[in-house]
C-alpha cells in the first residue's frame, strides 16, 4: 500500500533504498518503544506535580502519546512492516532522569514542577528530533502518507513543548525561585 514516489526518491538505487528503509524501520521501532513507555511515565509525572495546569498538560500529553503509538502502527502498515518496538536507550534514560527529579525534590513544590518541566522538555526535544528525521527519510523513500502522519505527530510534539515553555515562563520558574 505504498503511496506514490516523489521525484527525489528516483535518485536512490534499489539497494540504497533498502538500506535507507532498514534505517527508517529501525528508527520507527525505537520511537514506538519510546512512545509506549513514555505514556506510562507521563502518568507518574502527572501524579507528582503541584500545579494543576502542569498536571493537565501531562494528562493531555499522555492521551496524545497513546495516539502517537497508534499512529506509528499506521506508519508501519503503510511501509509494509510489522509494528514492533525496539528498546530506546535514549527514552529510557530520559524517563530515569524524570524519576530522579521526582525522588530528589520535595513533594508539593514548584521546584519539583520546574524539574518535571525540564525533564518533559528534554523528552519533547528528543521526540521532535526523531519525528522530524523519520519524516524526512520516509518522504525520501516516497511514502507521502506516512510522512504526513509523522508531520502531524511532529506538530503535536512542538505544541506540547510550547505549552511547557509557557507554563515555565508564566509562573512555575518564578514561584520555584521563591521557595
Short mmCIF file of N, CA and C in Angstrom, two decimals:
data_model
loop_
_atom_site.label_atom_id
_atom_site.label_comp_id
_atom_site.label_asym_id
_atom_site.label_seq_id
_atom_site.Cartn_x
_atom_site.Cartn_y
_atom_site.Cartn_z
N UNK A 1 0.84 -1.19 0.00
CA UNK A 1 0.00 0.00 0.00
C UNK A 1 0.88 1.24 0.00
N UNK A 2 1.93 1.18 -0.74
CA UNK A 2 2.87 2.28 -0.85
C UNK A 2 2.26 3.41 -1.66
N UNK A 3 2.43 4.63 -1.16
CA UNK A 3 1.90 5.77 -1.90
C UNK A 3 2.89 6.15 -2.99
N UNK A 4 2.48 7.03 -3.85
CA UNK A 4 3.32 7.39 -4.99
C UNK A 4 4.65 7.97 -4.56
N UNK A 5 5.68 7.65 -5.32
CA UNK A 5 7.04 8.15 -5.05
C UNK A 5 7.13 9.62 -5.42
N UNK A 6 7.93 10.35 -4.70
CA UNK A 6 8.19 11.72 -5.12
C UNK A 6 9.44 11.72 -5.99
N UNK A 7 9.76 12.81 -6.63
CA UNK A 7 10.86 12.86 -7.59
C UNK A 7 12.21 12.58 -6.95
N UNK A 8 12.43 13.02 -5.73
CA UNK A 8 13.71 12.82 -5.08
C UNK A 8 14.03 11.35 -4.90
N UNK A 9 13.04 10.52 -4.63
CA UNK A 9 13.31 9.11 -4.37
C UNK A 9 13.79 8.38 -5.62
N UNK A 10 13.61 8.94 -6.79
CA UNK A 10 14.06 8.30 -8.01
C UNK A 10 15.57 8.24 -8.12
N UNK A 11 16.29 9.07 -7.37
CA UNK A 11 17.74 9.05 -7.44
C UNK A 11 18.34 7.91 -6.62
N UNK A 12 17.55 7.26 -5.79
CA UNK A 12 18.04 6.14 -5.00
C UNK A 12 18.04 4.88 -5.84
N UNK A 13 19.14 4.12 -5.79
CA UNK A 13 19.07 2.82 -6.44
C UNK A 13 18.39 1.87 -5.46
N UNK A 14 18.01 0.72 -5.92
CA UNK A 14 17.21 -0.19 -5.11
C UNK A 14 17.94 -0.60 -3.83
N UNK A 15 19.24 -0.90 -3.92
CA UNK A 15 20.00 -1.32 -2.73
C UNK A 15 20.08 -0.20 -1.71
N UNK A 16 20.37 1.03 -2.17
CA UNK A 16 20.42 2.16 -1.25
C UNK A 16 19.06 2.41 -0.62
N UNK A 17 18.02 2.28 -1.42
CA UNK A 17 16.67 2.46 -0.90
C UNK A 17 16.33 1.45 0.18
N UNK A 18 16.76 0.22 0.00
CA UNK A 18 16.51 -0.81 1.01
C UNK A 18 17.29 -0.53 2.30
N UNK A 19 18.52 -0.08 2.15
CA UNK A 19 19.32 0.26 3.34
C UNK A 19 18.69 1.43 4.09
N UNK A 20 18.22 2.42 3.34
CA UNK A 20 17.58 3.57 3.97
C UNK A 20 16.27 3.16 4.63
N UNK A 21 15.54 2.26 4.00
CA UNK A 21 14.29 1.78 4.60
C UNK A 21 14.59 1.01 5.89
N UNK A 22 15.65 0.22 5.89
CA UNK A 22 16.02 -0.51 7.11
C UNK A 22 16.33 0.47 8.24
N UNK A 23 17.07 1.53 7.91
CA UNK A 23 17.37 2.56 8.90
C UNK A 23 16.09 3.21 9.40
N UNK A 24 15.18 3.52 8.48
CA UNK A 24 13.90 4.12 8.85
C UNK A 24 13.12 3.20 9.78
N UNK A 25 12.99 1.94 9.43
CA UNK A 25 12.21 0.99 10.24
C UNK A 25 12.84 0.83 11.61
N UNK A 26 14.17 0.82 11.68
CA UNK A 26 14.85 0.73 12.96
C UNK A 26 14.50 1.95 13.83
N UNK A 27 14.52 3.13 13.23
CA UNK A 27 14.14 4.34 13.95
C UNK A 27 12.68 4.34 14.36
N UNK A 28 11.84 3.77 13.52
CA UNK A 28 10.41 3.67 13.81
C UNK A 28 10.18 2.75 15.02
N UNK A 29 10.88 1.63 15.05
CA UNK A 29 10.78 0.70 16.18
C UNK A 29 11.23 1.37 17.48
N UNK A 30 12.27 2.17 17.38
CA UNK A 30 12.82 2.89 18.52
C UNK A 30 11.80 3.88 19.09
N UNK A 31 11.22 4.71 18.25
CA UNK A 31 10.27 5.71 18.74
C UNK A 31 8.96 5.05 19.17
N UNK A 32 8.62 3.92 18.59
CA UNK A 32 7.43 3.17 19.00
C UNK A 32 7.59 2.71 20.45
N UNK A 33 8.76 2.16 20.79
CA UNK A 33 9.05 1.77 22.17
C UNK A 33 9.00 2.99 23.06
N UNK A 34 9.61 4.07 22.59
CA UNK A 34 9.67 5.30 23.38
C UNK A 34 8.27 5.80 23.73
N UNK A 35 7.38 5.82 22.75
CA UNK A 35 6.02 6.32 23.00
C UNK A 35 5.27 5.41 23.97
N UNK A 36 5.44 4.11 23.82
CA UNK A 36 4.75 3.19 24.72
C UNK A 36 5.19 3.39 26.17
N UNK A 37 6.48 3.57 26.38
CA UNK A 37 6.99 3.73 27.74
C UNK A 37 6.77 5.14 28.28
N UNK A 38 6.78 6.11 27.40
CA UNK A 38 6.53 7.48 27.83
C UNK A 38 5.11 7.63 28.36
N UNK A 39 4.15 6.95 27.75
CA UNK A 39 2.76 7.05 28.21
C UNK A 39 2.65 6.68 29.69
N UNK A 40 3.37 5.65 30.09
CA UNK A 40 3.36 5.23 31.49
C UNK A 40 4.08 6.26 32.37
N UNK A 41 5.19 6.76 31.89
CA UNK A 41 5.97 7.73 32.68
C UNK A 41 5.21 9.04 32.88
N UNK A 42 4.46 9.47 31.87
CA UNK A 42 3.70 10.72 31.98
C UNK A 42 2.63 10.63 33.06
N UNK A 43 2.05 9.45 33.23
CA UNK A 43 1.05 9.26 34.30
C UNK A 43 1.71 9.51 35.65
N UNK A 44 2.92 8.96 35.83
CA UNK A 44 3.65 9.15 37.09
C UNK A 44 4.03 10.62 37.26
N UNK A 45 4.46 11.25 36.19
CA UNK A 45 4.83 12.66 36.28
C UNK A 45 3.62 13.51 36.65
N UNK A 46 2.48 13.24 36.06
CA UNK A 46 1.26 13.99 36.37
C UNK A 46 0.87 13.85 37.84
N UNK A 47 1.03 12.65 38.37
CA UNK A 47 0.69 12.40 39.78
C UNK A 47 1.61 13.14 40.74
N UNK A 48 2.77 13.53 40.27
CA UNK A 48 3.76 14.15 41.13
C UNK A 48 3.91 15.64 40.94
N UNK A 49 2.98 16.27 40.23
CA UNK A 49 3.05 17.72 40.03
C UNK A 49 2.33 18.45 41.17
N UNK A 50 2.65 19.72 41.28
CA UNK A 50 1.96 20.60 42.22
C UNK A 50 0.91 21.41 41.48
N UNK A 51 1.29 21.92 40.34
CA UNK A 51 0.43 22.80 39.54
C UNK A 51 -0.64 22.00 38.80
N UNK A 52 -1.86 22.44 38.92
CA UNK A 52 -2.97 21.80 38.17
C UNK A 52 -2.79 21.97 36.67
N UNK A 53 -2.24 23.12 36.27
CA UNK A 53 -2.02 23.35 34.84
C UNK A 53 -0.99 22.38 34.27
N UNK A 54 0.06 22.12 35.03
CA UNK A 54 1.07 21.16 34.57
C UNK A 54 0.51 19.75 34.56
N UNK A 55 -0.28 19.42 35.58
CA UNK A 55 -0.92 18.10 35.61
C UNK A 55 -1.81 17.94 34.38
N UNK A 56 -2.57 18.96 34.04
CA UNK A 56 -3.44 18.91 32.86
C UNK A 56 -2.62 18.74 31.57
N UNK A 57 -1.48 19.43 31.51
CA UNK A 57 -0.61 19.31 30.33
C UNK A 57 -0.08 17.88 30.21
N UNK A 58 0.31 17.29 31.34
CA UNK A 58 0.80 15.90 31.31
C UNK A 58 -0.33 14.93 30.97
N UNK A 59 -1.52 15.17 31.50
CA UNK A 59 -2.66 14.31 31.18
C UNK A 59 -2.98 14.36 29.69
N UNK A 60 -2.99 15.57 29.13
CA UNK A 60 -3.24 15.72 27.70
C UNK A 60 -2.16 15.02 26.89
N UNK A 61 -0.90 15.20 27.29
CA UNK A 61 0.18 14.58 26.53
C UNK A 61 0.15 13.05 26.67
N UNK A 62 -0.34 12.55 27.78
CA UNK A 62 -0.49 11.09 27.93
C UNK A 62 -1.44 10.56 26.87
N UNK A 63 -2.57 11.22 26.70
CA UNK A 63 -3.54 10.80 25.68
C UNK A 63 -2.96 10.94 24.28
N UNK A 64 -2.25 12.03 24.03
CA UNK A 64 -1.63 12.22 22.72
C UNK A 64 -0.56 11.15 22.47
N UNK A 65 0.18 10.81 23.49
CA UNK A 65 1.24 9.81 23.35
C UNK A 65 0.65 8.45 22.99
N UNK A 66 -0.47 8.10 23.59
CA UNK A 66 -1.14 6.85 23.21
C UNK A 66 -1.57 6.90 21.75
N UNK A 67 -2.05 8.06 21.31
CA UNK A 67 -2.44 8.22 19.91
C UNK A 67 -1.21 8.17 19.00
N UNK A 68 -0.10 8.71 19.46
CA UNK A 68 1.13 8.67 18.67
C UNK A 68 1.56 7.22 18.41
N UNK A 69 1.43 6.38 19.43
CA UNK A 69 1.76 4.96 19.26
C UNK A 69 0.84 4.33 18.21
N UNK A 70 -0.44 4.67 18.26
CA UNK A 70 -1.39 4.14 17.26
C UNK A 70 -1.06 4.66 15.87
N UNK A 71 -0.65 5.91 15.78
CA UNK A 71 -0.25 6.49 14.50
C UNK A 71 0.98 5.78 13.95
N UNK A 72 1.91 5.46 14.82
CA UNK A 72 3.11 4.73 14.39
C UNK A 72 2.72 3.35 13.83
N UNK A 73 1.72 2.73 14.42
CA UNK A 73 1.24 1.45 13.88
C UNK A 73 0.73 1.62 12.45
N UNK A 74 0.08 2.74 12.18
CA UNK A 74 -0.37 3.03 10.81
C UNK A 74 0.83 3.20 9.89
N UNK A 75 1.86 3.88 10.37
CA UNK A 75 3.06 4.09 9.55
C UNK A 75 3.72 2.75 9.24
N UNK A 76 3.83 1.89 10.23
CA UNK A 76 4.38 0.55 9.98
C UNK A 76 3.59 -0.14 8.86
N UNK A 77 2.29 -0.05 8.94
CA UNK A 77 1.44 -0.69 7.93
C UNK A 77 1.68 -0.09 6.54
N UNK A 78 1.78 1.21 6.46
CA UNK A 78 1.98 1.89 5.17
C UNK A 78 3.28 1.42 4.51
N UNK A 79 4.33 1.21 5.32
CA UNK A 79 5.62 0.79 4.76
C UNK A 79 5.77 -0.73 4.74
N UNK A 80 4.67 -1.42 4.92
CA UNK A 80 4.63 -2.89 4.84
C UNK A 80 5.55 -3.57 5.85
N UNK A 81 5.51 -3.09 7.07
CA UNK A 81 6.31 -3.68 8.14
C UNK A 81 5.40 -3.97 9.33
N UNK A 82 5.79 -4.98 10.10
CA UNK A 82 5.05 -5.33 11.32
C UNK A 82 5.41 -4.32 12.41
N UNK A 83 4.41 -3.84 13.13
CA UNK A 83 4.65 -2.91 14.24
C UNK A 83 5.37 -3.67 15.35
N UNK A 84 6.59 -3.24 15.59
CA UNK A 84 7.42 -3.90 16.59
C UNK A 84 8.27 -2.84 17.28
N UNK A 85 8.37 -2.96 18.59
CA UNK A 85 9.16 -2.00 19.36
C UNK A 85 10.57 -2.53 19.59
N UNK A 86 11.52 -1.60 19.61
CA UNK A 86 12.91 -1.89 19.94
C UNK A 86 13.29 -0.95 21.07
N UNK A 87 13.87 -1.48 22.11
CA UNK A 87 14.20 -0.66 23.28
C UNK A 87 14.96 0.59 22.87
N UNK A 88 14.47 1.71 23.36
CA UNK A 88 15.06 3.01 23.08
C UNK A 88 15.86 3.46 24.30
N UNK A 89 17.16 3.33 24.20
CA UNK A 89 18.03 3.69 25.32
C UNK A 89 17.90 5.17 25.68
N UNK A 90 17.72 6.01 24.68
CA UNK A 90 17.60 7.45 24.93
C UNK A 90 16.36 7.75 25.78
N UNK A 91 15.21 7.21 25.38
CA UNK A 91 13.99 7.47 26.15
C UNK A 91 14.06 6.82 27.52
N UNK A 92 14.66 5.66 27.60
CA UNK A 92 14.82 5.01 28.90
C UNK A 92 15.60 5.93 29.84
N UNK A 93 16.67 6.54 29.33
CA UNK A 93 17.46 7.46 30.14
C UNK A 93 16.70 8.71 30.53
N UNK A 94 15.91 9.24 29.58
CA UNK A 94 15.12 10.45 29.87
C UNK A 94 14.05 10.17 30.92
N UNK A 95 13.45 8.99 30.85
CA UNK A 95 12.44 8.62 31.85
C UNK A 95 13.10 8.43 33.22
N UNK A 96 14.27 7.80 33.24
CA UNK A 96 15.00 7.65 34.51
C UNK A 96 15.35 9.02 35.10
N UNK A 97 15.71 9.96 34.24
CA UNK A 97 16.02 11.31 34.72
C UNK A 97 14.80 11.96 35.36
N UNK A 98 13.63 11.79 34.76
CA UNK A 98 12.40 12.33 35.35
C UNK A 98 12.12 11.69 36.70
N UNK A 99 12.34 10.39 36.81
CA UNK A 99 12.13 9.71 38.08
C UNK A 99 13.10 10.21 39.15
N UNK A 100 14.34 10.47 38.75
CA UNK A 100 15.33 11.02 39.68
C UNK A 100 14.91 12.40 40.18
N UNK A 101 14.33 13.19 39.30
CA UNK A 101 13.85 14.52 39.71
C UNK A 101 12.74 14.38 40.74
N UNK A 102 11.83 13.45 40.52
CA UNK A 102 10.75 13.23 41.48
C UNK A 102 11.34 12.81 42.83
N UNK A 103 12.31 11.91 42.80
CA UNK A 103 12.90 11.41 44.05
C UNK A 103 13.74 12.46 44.78
N UNK A 104 14.35 13.38 44.03
CA UNK A 104 15.28 14.33 44.65
C UNK A 104 14.67 15.68 44.99
N UNK A 105 13.38 15.86 44.72
CA UNK A 105 12.71 17.13 45.04
C UNK A 105 11.58 16.87 46.02
N UNK A 106 11.20 17.91 46.72
CA UNK A 106 10.14 17.79 47.71
C UNK A 106 8.77 17.80 47.06
N UNK A 107 7.92 16.91 47.56
CA UNK A 107 6.53 16.84 47.10
C UNK A 107 5.84 18.17 47.38
N UNK A 108 4.98 18.57 46.43
CA UNK A 108 4.18 19.77 46.63
C UNK A 108 4.93 21.07 46.40
N UNK A 109 6.07 21.00 45.72
CA UNK A 109 6.83 22.23 45.48
C UNK A 109 6.86 22.57 43.99
N UNK A 110 7.04 23.86 43.76
CA UNK A 110 7.18 24.30 42.38
C UNK A 110 8.58 23.97 41.86
N UNK A 111 9.53 23.74 42.74
CA UNK A 111 10.85 23.29 42.31
C UNK A 111 10.70 21.94 41.61
N UNK A 112 9.88 21.06 42.18
CA UNK A 112 9.63 19.77 41.53
C UNK A 112 8.98 20.00 40.16
N UNK A 113 7.98 20.88 40.11
CA UNK A 113 7.31 21.16 38.83
C UNK A 113 8.31 21.69 37.81
N UNK A 114 9.19 22.58 38.25
CA UNK A 114 10.22 23.13 37.36
C UNK A 114 11.09 21.98 36.83
N UNK A 115 11.48 21.08 37.70
CA UNK A 115 12.28 19.93 37.29
C UNK A 115 11.53 19.01 36.34
N UNK A 116 10.24 18.82 36.59
CA UNK A 116 9.44 17.97 35.70
C UNK A 116 9.26 18.61 34.32
N UNK A 117 9.12 19.92 34.30
CA UNK A 117 9.06 20.61 33.01
C UNK A 117 10.38 20.42 32.26
N UNK A 118 11.49 20.56 32.98
CA UNK A 118 12.79 20.37 32.35
C UNK A 118 12.91 18.96 31.77
N UNK A 119 12.51 17.96 32.55
CA UNK A 119 12.58 16.58 32.07
C UNK A 119 11.65 16.36 30.88
N UNK A 120 10.46 16.91 30.96
CA UNK A 120 9.48 16.74 29.88
C UNK A 120 9.94 17.43 28.60
N UNK A 121 10.58 18.58 28.74
CA UNK A 121 11.06 19.27 27.53
C UNK A 121 12.22 18.52 26.90
N UNK A 122 13.04 17.87 27.68
CA UNK A 122 14.09 17.03 27.10
C UNK A 122 13.46 15.90 26.28
N UNK A 123 12.40 15.32 26.82
CA UNK A 123 11.67 14.28 26.09
C UNK A 123 11.10 14.84 24.80
N UNK A 124 10.47 16.01 24.89
CA UNK A 124 9.87 16.62 23.69
C UNK A 124 10.91 16.88 22.62
N UNK A 125 12.06 17.36 23.02
CA UNK A 125 13.10 17.68 22.04
C UNK A 125 13.63 16.40 21.39
N UNK A 126 13.72 15.33 22.16
CA UNK A 126 14.12 14.04 21.59
C UNK A 126 13.06 13.58 20.57
N UNK A 127 11.80 13.69 20.96
CA UNK A 127 10.73 13.27 20.05
C UNK A 127 10.69 14.13 18.79
N UNK A 128 10.86 15.43 18.95
CA UNK A 128 10.86 16.34 17.80
C UNK A 128 11.99 15.94 16.84
N UNK A 129 13.18 15.69 17.37
CA UNK A 129 14.30 15.28 16.52
C UNK A 129 14.00 13.95 15.82
N UNK A 130 13.43 13.01 16.56
CA UNK A 130 13.13 11.69 15.99
C UNK A 130 12.07 11.77 14.91
N UNK A 131 10.97 12.44 15.20
CA UNK A 131 9.89 12.52 14.21
C UNK A 131 10.30 13.33 12.99
N UNK A 132 11.05 14.39 13.19
CA UNK A 132 11.50 15.18 12.05
C UNK A 132 12.40 14.38 11.12
N UNK A 133 13.33 13.66 11.70
CA UNK A 133 14.23 12.84 10.90
C UNK A 133 13.48 11.71 10.20
N UNK A 134 12.63 11.03 10.93
CA UNK A 134 11.86 9.93 10.32
C UNK A 134 10.97 10.44 9.20
N UNK A 135 10.35 11.59 9.39
CA UNK A 135 9.52 12.18 8.35
C UNK A 135 10.34 12.45 7.09
N UNK A 136 11.51 12.99 7.27
CA UNK A 136 12.37 13.29 6.12
C UNK A 136 12.80 12.04 5.39
N UNK A 137 13.16 11.01 6.13
CA UNK A 137 13.59 9.76 5.50
C UNK A 137 12.44 9.11 4.74
N UNK A 138 11.28 9.02 5.38
CA UNK A 138 10.17 8.33 4.72
C UNK A 138 9.66 9.12 3.52
N UNK A 139 9.81 10.42 3.58
CA UNK A 139 9.46 11.25 2.42
C UNK A 139 10.42 10.92 1.26
N UNK A 140 11.70 10.81 1.56
CA UNK A 140 12.69 10.45 0.55
C UNK A 140 12.38 9.08 -0.04
N UNK A 141 11.88 8.17 0.78
CA UNK A 141 11.54 6.83 0.31
C UNK A 141 10.26 6.82 -0.52
N UNK A 142 9.52 7.91 -0.47
CA UNK A 142 8.33 8.05 -1.31
C UNK A 142 7.01 7.70 -0.66
N UNK A 143 7.00 7.56 0.64
CA UNK A 143 5.76 7.24 1.35
C UNK A 143 5.14 8.54 1.88
N UNK A 144 4.47 9.25 1.02
CA UNK A 144 3.96 10.57 1.40
C UNK A 144 2.89 10.49 2.49
N UNK A 145 2.07 9.47 2.48
CA UNK A 145 1.04 9.33 3.52
C UNK A 145 1.69 9.13 4.89
N UNK A 146 2.73 8.32 4.95
CA UNK A 146 3.45 8.11 6.21
C UNK A 146 4.12 9.41 6.64
N UNK A 147 4.70 10.14 5.70
CA UNK A 147 5.34 11.41 6.02
C UNK A 147 4.32 12.39 6.61
N UNK A 148 3.11 12.41 6.05
CA UNK A 148 2.07 13.30 6.56
C UNK A 148 1.68 12.93 7.99
N UNK A 149 1.57 11.64 8.29
CA UNK A 149 1.23 11.20 9.64
C UNK A 149 2.33 11.59 10.63
N UNK A 150 3.56 11.39 10.23
CA UNK A 150 4.67 11.77 11.11
C UNK A 150 4.73 13.28 11.32
N UNK A 151 4.39 14.04 10.29
CA UNK A 151 4.35 15.50 10.43
C UNK A 151 3.28 15.93 11.43
N UNK A 152 2.13 15.27 11.40
CA UNK A 152 1.07 15.60 12.36
C UNK A 152 1.55 15.36 13.79
N UNK A 153 2.23 14.25 14.00
CA UNK A 153 2.76 13.96 15.33
C UNK A 153 3.84 14.97 15.70
N UNK A 154 4.70 15.29 14.76
CA UNK A 154 5.74 16.30 14.98
C UNK A 154 5.13 17.63 15.39
N UNK A 155 4.06 18.02 14.74
CA UNK A 155 3.37 19.27 15.09
C UNK A 155 2.84 19.23 16.52
N UNK A 156 2.26 18.11 16.92
CA UNK A 156 1.75 17.99 18.30
C UNK A 156 2.88 18.05 19.31
N UNK A 157 4.00 17.41 19.00
CA UNK A 157 5.13 17.45 19.92
C UNK A 157 5.63 18.89 20.09
N UNK A 158 5.67 19.64 19.00
CA UNK A 158 6.07 21.04 19.08
C UNK A 158 5.11 21.85 19.93
N UNK A 159 3.81 21.59 19.76
CA UNK A 159 2.80 22.30 20.57
C UNK A 159 2.98 22.00 22.05
N UNK A 160 3.24 20.75 22.38
CA UNK A 160 3.45 20.37 23.78
C UNK A 160 4.66 21.09 24.35
N UNK A 161 5.73 21.16 23.57
CA UNK A 161 6.92 21.87 24.01
C UNK A 161 6.60 23.34 24.30
N UNK A 162 5.81 23.96 23.44
CA UNK A 162 5.42 25.37 23.65
C UNK A 162 4.56 25.53 24.90
N UNK A 163 3.67 24.59 25.15
CA UNK A 163 2.84 24.63 26.36
C UNK A 163 3.72 24.57 27.60
N UNK A 164 4.68 23.66 27.60
CA UNK A 164 5.58 23.52 28.74
C UNK A 164 6.41 24.79 28.95
N UNK A 165 6.89 25.35 27.86
CA UNK A 165 7.65 26.61 27.96
C UNK A 165 6.77 27.71 28.55
N UNK A 166 5.54 27.77 28.09
CA UNK A 166 4.61 28.78 28.59
C UNK A 166 4.37 28.64 30.08
N UNK A 167 4.19 27.43 30.56
CA UNK A 167 3.98 27.21 31.99
C UNK A 167 5.21 27.64 32.78
N UNK A 168 6.38 27.29 32.29
CA UNK A 168 7.62 27.67 32.98
C UNK A 168 7.77 29.19 33.03
N UNK A 169 7.52 29.82 31.91
CA UNK A 169 7.75 31.28 31.82
C UNK A 169 6.69 32.10 32.52
N UNK A 170 5.45 31.60 32.60
CA UNK A 170 4.40 32.43 33.18
C UNK A 170 4.39 32.40 34.71
N UNK A 171 4.75 31.25 35.32
CA UNK A 171 4.72 31.27 36.78
C UNK A 171 5.54 30.17 37.46
N UNK A 172 5.76 29.03 36.86
CA UNK A 172 6.40 27.93 37.57
C UNK A 172 7.82 28.30 38.00
N UNK A 173 8.64 28.78 37.09
CA UNK A 173 10.03 29.11 37.44
C UNK A 173 10.09 30.20 38.50
N UNK A 174 9.24 31.21 38.35
CA UNK A 174 9.25 32.32 39.31
C UNK A 174 8.86 31.83 40.71
N UNK A 175 7.81 31.02 40.78
CA UNK A 175 7.39 30.51 42.08
C UNK A 175 8.45 29.56 42.66
N UNK A 176 9.09 28.79 41.79
CA UNK A 176 10.14 27.88 42.26
C UNK A 176 11.30 28.68 42.85
N UNK A 177 11.61 29.81 42.25
CA UNK A 177 12.74 30.61 42.76
C UNK A 177 12.42 31.21 44.13
N UNK A 178 11.14 31.34 44.46
CA UNK A 178 10.74 31.93 45.74
C UNK A 178 10.68 30.89 46.86
N UNK A 179 10.79 29.62 46.52
CA UNK A 179 10.69 28.58 47.55
C UNK A 179 11.98 28.40 48.33
#
